[in-house]
Backbone as JSON Lines, residues from 0, in Angstrom:
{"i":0,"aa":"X","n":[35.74,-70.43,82.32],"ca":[34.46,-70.51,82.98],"c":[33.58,-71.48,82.21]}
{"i":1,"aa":"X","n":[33.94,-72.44,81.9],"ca":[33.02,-73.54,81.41],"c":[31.79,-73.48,80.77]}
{"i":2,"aa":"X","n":[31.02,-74.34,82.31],"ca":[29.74,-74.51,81.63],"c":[28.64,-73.15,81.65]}
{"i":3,"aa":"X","n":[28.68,-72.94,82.88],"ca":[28.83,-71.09,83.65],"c":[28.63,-70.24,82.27]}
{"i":4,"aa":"X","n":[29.93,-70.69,82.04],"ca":[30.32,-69.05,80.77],"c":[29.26,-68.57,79.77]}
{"i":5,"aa":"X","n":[28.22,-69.28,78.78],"ca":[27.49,-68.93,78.33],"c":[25.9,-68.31,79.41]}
{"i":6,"aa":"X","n":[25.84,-69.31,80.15],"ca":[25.01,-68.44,81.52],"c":[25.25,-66.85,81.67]}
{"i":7,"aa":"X","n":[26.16,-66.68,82.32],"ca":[27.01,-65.36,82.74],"c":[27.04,-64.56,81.41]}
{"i":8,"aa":"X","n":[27.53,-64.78,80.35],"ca":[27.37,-63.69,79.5],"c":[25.24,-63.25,78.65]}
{"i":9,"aa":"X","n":[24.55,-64.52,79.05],"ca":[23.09,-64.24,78.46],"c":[22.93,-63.31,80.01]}
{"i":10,"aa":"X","n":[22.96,-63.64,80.42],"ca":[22.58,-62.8,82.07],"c":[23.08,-61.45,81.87]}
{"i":11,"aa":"X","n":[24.1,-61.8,82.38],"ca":[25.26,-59.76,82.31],"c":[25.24,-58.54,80.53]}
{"i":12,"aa":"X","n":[25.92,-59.58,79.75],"ca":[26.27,-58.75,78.7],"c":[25.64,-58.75,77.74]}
{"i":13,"aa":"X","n":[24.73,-59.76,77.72],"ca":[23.49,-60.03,76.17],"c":[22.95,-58.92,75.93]}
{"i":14,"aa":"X","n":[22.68,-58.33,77.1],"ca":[21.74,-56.83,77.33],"c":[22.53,-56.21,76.83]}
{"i":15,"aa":"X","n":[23.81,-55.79,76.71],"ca":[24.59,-54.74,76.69],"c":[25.08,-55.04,74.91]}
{"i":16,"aa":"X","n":[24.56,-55.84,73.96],"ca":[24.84,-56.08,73.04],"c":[24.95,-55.0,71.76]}
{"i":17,"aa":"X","n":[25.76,-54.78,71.32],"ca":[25.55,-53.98,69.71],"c":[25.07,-55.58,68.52]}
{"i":18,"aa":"X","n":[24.08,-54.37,67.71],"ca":[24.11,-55.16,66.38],"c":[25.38,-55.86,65.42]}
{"i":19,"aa":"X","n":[25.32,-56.67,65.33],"ca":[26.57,-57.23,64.77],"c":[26.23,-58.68,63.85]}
{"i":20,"aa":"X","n":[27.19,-58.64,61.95],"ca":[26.32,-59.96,61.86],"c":[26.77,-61.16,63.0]}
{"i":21,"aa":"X","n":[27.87,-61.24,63.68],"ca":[28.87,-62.37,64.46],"c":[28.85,-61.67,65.68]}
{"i":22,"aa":"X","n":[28.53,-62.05,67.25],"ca":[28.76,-61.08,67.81],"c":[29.08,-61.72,69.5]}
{"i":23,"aa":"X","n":[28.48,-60.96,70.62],"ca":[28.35,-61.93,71.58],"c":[27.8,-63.57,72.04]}
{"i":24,"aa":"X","n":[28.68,-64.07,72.44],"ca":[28.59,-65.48,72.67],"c":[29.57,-66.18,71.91]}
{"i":25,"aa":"X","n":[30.22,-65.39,70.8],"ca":[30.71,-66.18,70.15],"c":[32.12,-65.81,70.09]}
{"i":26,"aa":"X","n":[33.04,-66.63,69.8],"ca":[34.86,-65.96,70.18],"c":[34.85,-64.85,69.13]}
{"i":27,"aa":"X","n":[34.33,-64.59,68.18],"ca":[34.87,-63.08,67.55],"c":[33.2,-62.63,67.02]}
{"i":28,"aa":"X","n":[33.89,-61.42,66.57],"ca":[32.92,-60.76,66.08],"c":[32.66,-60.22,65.19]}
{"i":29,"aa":"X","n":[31.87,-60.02,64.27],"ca":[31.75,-60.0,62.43],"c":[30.91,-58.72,62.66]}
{"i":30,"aa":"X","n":[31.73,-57.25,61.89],"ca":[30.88,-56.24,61.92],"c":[30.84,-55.24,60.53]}
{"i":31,"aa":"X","n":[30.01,-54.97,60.4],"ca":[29.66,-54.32,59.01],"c":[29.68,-52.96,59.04]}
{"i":32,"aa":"X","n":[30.7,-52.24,58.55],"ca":[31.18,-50.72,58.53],"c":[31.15,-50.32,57.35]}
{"i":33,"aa":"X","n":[30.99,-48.98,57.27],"ca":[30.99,-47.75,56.25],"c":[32.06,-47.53,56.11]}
{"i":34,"aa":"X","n":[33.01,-47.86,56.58],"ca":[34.46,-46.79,56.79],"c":[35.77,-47.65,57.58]}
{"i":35,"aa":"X","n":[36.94,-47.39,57.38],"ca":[37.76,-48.48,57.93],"c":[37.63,-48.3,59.72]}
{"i":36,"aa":"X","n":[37.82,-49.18,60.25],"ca":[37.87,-49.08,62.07],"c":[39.34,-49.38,62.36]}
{"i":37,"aa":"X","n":[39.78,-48.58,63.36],"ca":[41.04,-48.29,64.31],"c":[40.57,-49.14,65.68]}
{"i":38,"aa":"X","n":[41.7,-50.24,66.03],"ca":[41.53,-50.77,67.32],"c":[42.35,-49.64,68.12]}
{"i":39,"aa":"X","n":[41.84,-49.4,68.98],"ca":[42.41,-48.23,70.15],"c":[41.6,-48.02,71.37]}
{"i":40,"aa":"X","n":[42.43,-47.29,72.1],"ca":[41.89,-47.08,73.45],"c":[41.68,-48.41,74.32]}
{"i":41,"aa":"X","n":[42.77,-49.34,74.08],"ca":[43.03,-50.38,75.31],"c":[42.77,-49.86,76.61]}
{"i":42,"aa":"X","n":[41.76,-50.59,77.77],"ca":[42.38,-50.05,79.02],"c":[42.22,-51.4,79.6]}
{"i":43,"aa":"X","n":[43.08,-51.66,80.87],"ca":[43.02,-52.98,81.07],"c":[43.06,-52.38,82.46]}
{"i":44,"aa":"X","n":[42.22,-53.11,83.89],"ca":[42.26,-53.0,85.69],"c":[42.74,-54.37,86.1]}
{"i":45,"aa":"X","n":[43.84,-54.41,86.26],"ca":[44.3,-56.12,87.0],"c":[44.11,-55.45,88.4]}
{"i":46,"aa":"X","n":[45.24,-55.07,89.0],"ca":[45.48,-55.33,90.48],"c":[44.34,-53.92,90.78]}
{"i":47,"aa":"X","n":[44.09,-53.1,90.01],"ca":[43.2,-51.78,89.9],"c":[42.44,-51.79,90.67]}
{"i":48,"aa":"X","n":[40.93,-52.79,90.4],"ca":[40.04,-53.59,90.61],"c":[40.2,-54.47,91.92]}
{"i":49,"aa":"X","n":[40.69,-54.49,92.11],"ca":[40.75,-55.3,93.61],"c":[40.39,-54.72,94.62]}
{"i":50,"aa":"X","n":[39.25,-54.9,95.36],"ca":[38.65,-54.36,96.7],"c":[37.99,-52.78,95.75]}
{"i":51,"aa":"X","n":[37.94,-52.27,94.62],"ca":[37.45,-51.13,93.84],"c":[35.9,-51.72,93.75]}
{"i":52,"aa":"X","n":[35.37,-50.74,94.01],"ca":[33.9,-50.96,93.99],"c":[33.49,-51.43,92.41]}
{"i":53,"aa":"X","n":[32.8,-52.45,92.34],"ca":[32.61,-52.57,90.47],"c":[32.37,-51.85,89.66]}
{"i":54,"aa":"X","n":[31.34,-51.07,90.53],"ca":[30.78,-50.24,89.41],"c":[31.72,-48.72,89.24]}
{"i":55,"aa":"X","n":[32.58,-48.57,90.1],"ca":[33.88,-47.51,89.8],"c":[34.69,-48.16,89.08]}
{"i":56,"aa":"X","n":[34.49,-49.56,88.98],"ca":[35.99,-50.18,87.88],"c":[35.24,-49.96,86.53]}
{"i":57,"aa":"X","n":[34.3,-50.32,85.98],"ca":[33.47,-50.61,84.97],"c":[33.39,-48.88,84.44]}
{"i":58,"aa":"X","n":[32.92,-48.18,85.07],"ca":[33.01,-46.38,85.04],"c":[34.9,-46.61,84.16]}
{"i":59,"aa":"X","n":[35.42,-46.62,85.27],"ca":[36.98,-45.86,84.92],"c":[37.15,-46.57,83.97]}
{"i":60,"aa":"X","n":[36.95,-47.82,83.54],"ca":[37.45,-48.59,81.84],"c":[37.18,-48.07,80.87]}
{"i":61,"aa":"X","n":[36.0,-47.96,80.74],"ca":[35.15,-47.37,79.88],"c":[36.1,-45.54,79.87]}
{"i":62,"aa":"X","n":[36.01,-44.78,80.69],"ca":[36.42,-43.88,80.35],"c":[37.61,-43.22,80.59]}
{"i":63,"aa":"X","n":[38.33,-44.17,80.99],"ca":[40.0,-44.55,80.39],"c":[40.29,-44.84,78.8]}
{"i":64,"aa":"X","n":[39.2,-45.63,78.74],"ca":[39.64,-45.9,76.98],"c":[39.16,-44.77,76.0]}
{"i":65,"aa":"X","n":[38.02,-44.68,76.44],"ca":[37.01,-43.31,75.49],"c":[38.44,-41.92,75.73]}
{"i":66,"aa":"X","n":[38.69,-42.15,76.79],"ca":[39.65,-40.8,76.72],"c":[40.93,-40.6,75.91]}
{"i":67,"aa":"X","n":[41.38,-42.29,75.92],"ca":[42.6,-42.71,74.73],"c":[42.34,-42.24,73.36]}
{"i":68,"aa":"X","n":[41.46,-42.94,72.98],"ca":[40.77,-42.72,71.82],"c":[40.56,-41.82,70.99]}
{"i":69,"aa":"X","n":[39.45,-40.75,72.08],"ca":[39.35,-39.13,71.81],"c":[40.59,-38.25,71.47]}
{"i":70,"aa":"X","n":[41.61,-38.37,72.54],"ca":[42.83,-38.09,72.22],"c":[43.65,-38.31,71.22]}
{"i":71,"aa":"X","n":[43.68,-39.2,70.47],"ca":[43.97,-39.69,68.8],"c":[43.03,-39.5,68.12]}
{"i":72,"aa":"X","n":[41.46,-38.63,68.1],"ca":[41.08,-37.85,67.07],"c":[40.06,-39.34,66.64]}
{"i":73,"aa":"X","n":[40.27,-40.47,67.09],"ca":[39.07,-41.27,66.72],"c":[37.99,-41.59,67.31]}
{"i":74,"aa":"X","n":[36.96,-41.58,66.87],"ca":[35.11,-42.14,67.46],"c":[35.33,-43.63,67.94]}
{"i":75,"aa":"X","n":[34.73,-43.89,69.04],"ca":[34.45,-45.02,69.85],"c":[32.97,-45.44,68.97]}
{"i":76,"aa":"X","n":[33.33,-46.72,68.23],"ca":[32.16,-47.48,68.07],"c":[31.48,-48.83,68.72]}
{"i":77,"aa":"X","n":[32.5,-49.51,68.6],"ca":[32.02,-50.8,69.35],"c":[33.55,-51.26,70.49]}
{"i":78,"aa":"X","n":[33.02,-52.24,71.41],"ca":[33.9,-52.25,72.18],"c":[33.62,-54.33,72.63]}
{"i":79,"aa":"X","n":[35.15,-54.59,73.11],"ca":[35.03,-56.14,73.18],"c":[35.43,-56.16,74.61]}
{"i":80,"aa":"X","n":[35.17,-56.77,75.41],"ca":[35.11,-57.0,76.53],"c":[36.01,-58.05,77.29]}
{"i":81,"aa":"X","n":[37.13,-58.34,77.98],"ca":[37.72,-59.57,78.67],"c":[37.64,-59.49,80.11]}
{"i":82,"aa":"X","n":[36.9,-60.29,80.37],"ca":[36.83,-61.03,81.97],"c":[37.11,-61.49,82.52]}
{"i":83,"aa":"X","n":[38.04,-62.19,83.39],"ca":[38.81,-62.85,84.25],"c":[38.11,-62.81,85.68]}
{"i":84,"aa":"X","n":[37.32,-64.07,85.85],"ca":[36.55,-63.72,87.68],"c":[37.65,-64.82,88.39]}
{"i":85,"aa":"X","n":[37.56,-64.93,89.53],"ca":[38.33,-65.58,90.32],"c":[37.3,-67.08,90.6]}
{"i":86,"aa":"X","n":[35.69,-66.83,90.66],"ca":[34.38,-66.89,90.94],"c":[33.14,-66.21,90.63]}
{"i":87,"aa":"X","n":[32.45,-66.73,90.73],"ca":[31.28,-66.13,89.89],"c":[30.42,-65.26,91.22]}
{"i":88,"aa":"X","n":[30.53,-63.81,91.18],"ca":[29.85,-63.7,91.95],"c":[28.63,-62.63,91.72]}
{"i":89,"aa":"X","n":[27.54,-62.63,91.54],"ca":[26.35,-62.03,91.09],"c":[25.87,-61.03,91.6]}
{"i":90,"aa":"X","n":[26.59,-60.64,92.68],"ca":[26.71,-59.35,93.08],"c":[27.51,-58.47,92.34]}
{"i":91,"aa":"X","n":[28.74,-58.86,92.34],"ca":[29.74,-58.15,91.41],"c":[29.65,-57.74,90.28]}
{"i":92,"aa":"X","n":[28.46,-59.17,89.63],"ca":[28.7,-59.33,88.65],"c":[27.0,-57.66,88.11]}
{"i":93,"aa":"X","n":[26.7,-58.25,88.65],"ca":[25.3,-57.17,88.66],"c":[25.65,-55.33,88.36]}
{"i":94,"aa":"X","n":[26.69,-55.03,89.7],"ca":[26.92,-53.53,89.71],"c":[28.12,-53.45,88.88]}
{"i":95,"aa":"X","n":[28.85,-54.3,88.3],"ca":[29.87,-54.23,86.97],"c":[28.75,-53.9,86.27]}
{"i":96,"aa":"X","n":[28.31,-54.7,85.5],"ca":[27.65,-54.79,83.95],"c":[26.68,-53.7,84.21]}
{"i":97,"aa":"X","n":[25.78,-53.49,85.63],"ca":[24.69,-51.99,84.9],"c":[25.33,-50.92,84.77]}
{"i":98,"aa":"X","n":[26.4,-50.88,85.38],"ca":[27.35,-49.45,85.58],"c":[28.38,-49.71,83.71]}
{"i":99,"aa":"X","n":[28.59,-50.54,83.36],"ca":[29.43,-50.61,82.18],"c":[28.49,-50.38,80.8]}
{"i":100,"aa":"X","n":[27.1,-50.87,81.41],"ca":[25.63,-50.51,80.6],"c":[25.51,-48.89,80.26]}
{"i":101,"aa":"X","n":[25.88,-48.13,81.55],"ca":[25.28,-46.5,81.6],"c":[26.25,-46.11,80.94]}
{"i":102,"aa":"X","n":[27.32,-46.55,81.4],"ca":[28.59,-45.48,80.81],"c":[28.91,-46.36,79.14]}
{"i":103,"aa":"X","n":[28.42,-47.04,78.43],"ca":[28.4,-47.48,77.11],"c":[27.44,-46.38,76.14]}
{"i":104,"aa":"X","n":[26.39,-46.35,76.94],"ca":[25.2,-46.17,76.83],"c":[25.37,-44.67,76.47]}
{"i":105,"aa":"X","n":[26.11,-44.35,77.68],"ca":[26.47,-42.42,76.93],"c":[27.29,-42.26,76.02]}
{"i":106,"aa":"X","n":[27.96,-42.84,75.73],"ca":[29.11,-42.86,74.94],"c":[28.74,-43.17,73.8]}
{"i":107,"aa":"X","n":[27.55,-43.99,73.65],"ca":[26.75,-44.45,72.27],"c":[27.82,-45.55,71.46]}
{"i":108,"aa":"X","n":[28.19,-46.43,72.34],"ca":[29.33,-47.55,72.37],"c":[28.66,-48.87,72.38]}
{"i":109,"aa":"X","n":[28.6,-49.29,71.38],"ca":[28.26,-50.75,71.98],"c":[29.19,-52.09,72.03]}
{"i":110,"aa":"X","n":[28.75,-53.31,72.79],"ca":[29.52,-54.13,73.11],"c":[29.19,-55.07,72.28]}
{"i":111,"aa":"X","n":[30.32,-55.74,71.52],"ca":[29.79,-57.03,70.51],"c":[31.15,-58.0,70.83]}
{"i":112,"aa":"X","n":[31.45,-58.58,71.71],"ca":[31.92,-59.74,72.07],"c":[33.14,-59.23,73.16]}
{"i":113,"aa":"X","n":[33.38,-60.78,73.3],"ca":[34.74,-60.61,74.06],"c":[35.41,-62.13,74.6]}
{"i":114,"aa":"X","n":[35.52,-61.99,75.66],"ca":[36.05,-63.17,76.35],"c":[35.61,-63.5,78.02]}
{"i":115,"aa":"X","n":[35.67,-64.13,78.67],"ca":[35.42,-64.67,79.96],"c":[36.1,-65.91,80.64]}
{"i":116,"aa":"X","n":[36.67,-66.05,81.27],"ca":[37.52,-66.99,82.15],"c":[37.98,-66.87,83.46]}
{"i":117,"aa":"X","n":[38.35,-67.93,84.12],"ca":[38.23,-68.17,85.5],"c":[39.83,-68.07,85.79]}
{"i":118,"aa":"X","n":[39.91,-66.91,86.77],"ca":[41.42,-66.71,87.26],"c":[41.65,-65.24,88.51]}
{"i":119,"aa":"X","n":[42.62,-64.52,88.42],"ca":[42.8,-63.6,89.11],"c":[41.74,-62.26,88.57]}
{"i":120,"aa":"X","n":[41.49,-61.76,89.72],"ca":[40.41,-60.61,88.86],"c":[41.33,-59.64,87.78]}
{"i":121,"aa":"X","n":[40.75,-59.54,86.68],"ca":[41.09,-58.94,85.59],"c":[40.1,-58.56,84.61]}
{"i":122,"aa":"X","n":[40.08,-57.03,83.93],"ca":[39.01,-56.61,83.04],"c":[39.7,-56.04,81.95]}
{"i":123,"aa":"X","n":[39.54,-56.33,81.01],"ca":[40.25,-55.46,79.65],"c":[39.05,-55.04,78.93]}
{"i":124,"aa":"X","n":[39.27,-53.57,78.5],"ca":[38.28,-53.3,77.08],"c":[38.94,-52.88,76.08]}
{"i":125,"aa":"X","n":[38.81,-53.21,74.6],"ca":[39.34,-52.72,73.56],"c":[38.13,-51.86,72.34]}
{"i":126,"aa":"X","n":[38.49,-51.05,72.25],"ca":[37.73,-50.18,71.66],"c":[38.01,-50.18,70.27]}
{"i":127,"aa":"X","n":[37.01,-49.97,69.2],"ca":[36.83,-50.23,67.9],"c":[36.64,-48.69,67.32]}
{"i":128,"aa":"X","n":[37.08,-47.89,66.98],"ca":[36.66,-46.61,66.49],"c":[36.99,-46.27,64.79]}
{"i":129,"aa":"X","n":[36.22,-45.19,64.68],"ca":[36.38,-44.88,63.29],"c":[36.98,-43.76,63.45]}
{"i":130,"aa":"X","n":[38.21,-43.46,62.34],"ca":[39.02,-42.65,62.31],"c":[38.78,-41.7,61.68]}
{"i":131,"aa":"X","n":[39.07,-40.18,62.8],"ca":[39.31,-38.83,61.95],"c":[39.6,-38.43,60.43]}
{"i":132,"aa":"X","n":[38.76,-37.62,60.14],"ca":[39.26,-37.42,58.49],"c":[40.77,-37.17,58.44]}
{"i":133,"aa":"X","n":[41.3,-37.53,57.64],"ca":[42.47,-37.62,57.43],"c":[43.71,-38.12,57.96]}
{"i":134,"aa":"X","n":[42.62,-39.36,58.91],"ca":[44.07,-40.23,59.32],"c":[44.13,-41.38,58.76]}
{"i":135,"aa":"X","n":[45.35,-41.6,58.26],"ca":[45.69,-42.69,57.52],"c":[44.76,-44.04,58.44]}
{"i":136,"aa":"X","n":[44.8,-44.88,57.39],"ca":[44.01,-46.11,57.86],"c":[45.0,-47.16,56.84]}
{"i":137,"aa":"X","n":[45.22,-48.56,57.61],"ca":[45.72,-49.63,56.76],"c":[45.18,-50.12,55.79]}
């Protein structure tokens, strides 16, 4: 998504930002923890999402992954975001991101980067959590 791409993410996801020193807008993200973080709770909607109302896709990601997560005993802290539009469309793009806003928002999850590009519809979230006492960490 080109020139677009920084547009589209100050518009949609800027709002939806966690504190971070490195964060949205930029290809990665630099974050400052107390404690080691576990990547977990992948959920990814390719063909899912198709004709799925946005804001039911954006809902079920979010708590597809929070449910991975929980289930391995680790806290959801921050989360990275991948986008794949076919087209930019500002409708879509609107009832995705406030609906991925509420359900972040309860979860006390925030979003500090990700990705965006132009192709078949596709959404991935990867979740950043801190791990249960006594689970090993690398």
């Amino acid at each position: 998504m080109a020139s677009g791409e920084f547009d589209l993410i100050e518009r949609y996801f800027t709002p939806l930002s966690a504190e971070a020193t490195l964060g949205i807008g930029d290809d990665c993200a630099l974050l400052e923890a107390d404690h080691p973080l576990l990547p977990v709770g992948h959920a990814l909607c390719h063909e899912a999402v198709q004709g799925l109302d946005p804001a039911a896709a954006a809902s079920r990601l979010v708590e597809g992954a929070v449910k991975r997560a929980k289930e391995l005993g680790t806290t959801p802290l921050w989360t990275t975001l991948t986008l794949t539009l076919p087209s930019t469309d500002t409708d879509w793009l609107e009832s995705f991101s406030t609906a991925l806003h509420a359900a972040l928002v309860h979860h006390r999850i925030g979003l500090v980067g990700g990705d965006t590009t132009r192709g078949p519809l596709a959404v991935a979230l990867q979740l950043l959590c801190r791990p249960a006492e006594g689970i090993a960490t690398p």
